[in-house]
Amino acid sequence: MRPKRGNVLVALAAVMLFSFSCFCISRLTQTSNQLINCRNHILEFKEKMLLLKNKTERNRQELIKALSKIKYEMTQRKNTSVNLVEKKVNTLGKNETVSDTFEILKFFFPHLRKVGRIYPDVIFGKKRTGVSFALGISTVNRGNQSYLSQTLNSVVSRMSPSEEKDSVVIVSVADRNEDYLKYVVDMITKRFKRQLKSGSLEVISIPAFFYPNILPLTQSTEDSGKLESWRIKQVLDFCFLMLYAQPKAMYYLQLEDDIIAKKMYFTKITDFVHNGTSNNWFYIEFSILGFIGKLFKSEDLTDFVRFFLMFYKDKPIDLLLGDIFQVKMCDPGETPEKCAERNKHIRIRYKPSLFQHVGIQSSFPGREQYSKDIYY
């Protein structure tokens, strides 16, 4: 019986050993499969990472190309802009760059000394130079009323083709209201296409950084402070326009945006300047009103602007025009009578007046004006 029992124990041990071996082999097989799957996942992950790396490199190269293209285009635009600004002119018999005319502003306004280049924000036109006459019109928003279209139609339509070819009309938008600037540009492009195309008409916009910080650029109430700010800004607006126009022509005619011109006004001005008077004049008045119809020699404009900027806070520009005559043309100790006599020969008044003021709504909000030139 004992051998038989021993055989059973041996058989049982063999079965257990076999079962354990099968179990171990099964676990090893399962672990091996897991390791193979893990290896496959690792390989797949490495392949995706390689693809992502390649894609990232391609994106980086494309980004570098795009940035290089943008940089190139910006450089080209900058060079084009500089070339336009620095274009040489020889209007007054001496070489100078258009941008140089604005450099005197930095002497009077310290905040402009940090500005690299002072020039209008918007230039719409051909930037004509080398003509005999530049006609400047400064315009601002007058609310629901505008006389600019009527003024321009009167000024440009009463020139002959040859006179139009030898002149440039500059409209300076001296207003931060973008809607008004858009209105001016749209109106001019629709109604004065031929003049824009020929270069006889331009539109510029004065940059906001030009004005000193002490000067409010918007007026909402008609009190003394607001009125004073409006007058100060008007002087600065005219100065900027005069500097822009100076290198373009031999003579500069100051107009406003609410006037009309007489028929053949340009012919009469040209004849009077060339034939009706000597060249020894300070300025010529073709209207007795304010700053309308005042003709200057372009070579003298810088002196006028310097004087206006010294006293721009003190008086309106038409009164400063009288003061500069007293300072420059009257000798110390000279009697008023003698100075007044010289005044007749160098501060000339043309009659009848060639321009009439037609605006009623003032550029100062809420004010109306009915001034008329009695000699028109």
mmCIF file of N, CA and C in Angstrom, residues 106 109-117:
data_model
loop_
_atom_site.group_PDB
_atom_site.id
_atom_site.type_symbol
_atom_site.label_atom_id
_atom_site.label_comp_id
_atom_site.label_asym_id
_atom_site.label_seq_id
_atom_site.Cartn_x
_atom_site.Cartn_y
_atom_site.Cartn_z
ATOM 1 N N LYS A 106 11.007 122.576 -34.537
ATOM 2 C CA LYS A 106 11.632 121.976 -33.361
ATOM 3 C C LYS A 106 12.262 123.038 -32.454
ATOM 4 N N PHE A 109 9.011 124.264 -30.524
ATOM 5 C CA PHE A 109 8.239 123.260 -29.801
ATOM 6 C C PHE A 109 9.155 122.110 -29.363
ATOM 7 N N PRO A 110 9.585 122.117 -28.096
ATOM 8 C CA PRO A 110 10.511 121.067 -27.628
ATOM 9 C C PRO A 110 9.973 119.653 -27.811
ATOM 10 N N HIS A 111 8.652 119.463 -27.743
ATOM 11 C CA HIS A 111 8.113 118.102 -27.863
ATOM 12 C C HIS A 111 8.350 117.511 -29.241
ATOM 13 N N LEU A 112 8.657 118.358 -30.236
ATOM 14 C CA LEU A 112 8.908 117.862 -31.592
ATOM 15 C C LEU A 112 10.355 117.418 -31.795
ATOM 16 N N ARG A 113 11.221 117.723 -30.832
ATOM 17 C CA ARG A 113 12.630 117.369 -31.007
ATOM 18 C C ARG A 113 12.861 115.867 -30.917
ATOM 19 N N LYS A 114 11.897 115.154 -30.368
ATOM 20 C CA LYS A 114 11.994 113.706 -30.301
ATOM 21 C C LYS A 114 11.430 113.036 -31.551
ATOM 22 N N VAL A 115 10.828 113.830 -32.417
ATOM 23 C CA VAL A 115 10.229 113.297 -33.638
ATOM 24 C C VAL A 115 11.281 113.285 -34.737
ATOM 25 N N GLY A 116 11.436 112.156 -35.405
ATOM 26 C CA GLY A 116 12.451 112.056 -36.450
ATOM 27 C C GLY A 116 12.140 112.918 -37.653
ATOM 28 N N ARG A 117 10.941 112.784 -38.156
ATOM 29 C CA ARG A 117 10.566 113.513 -39.374
ATOM 30 C C ARG A 117 9.189 114.115 -39.190
#
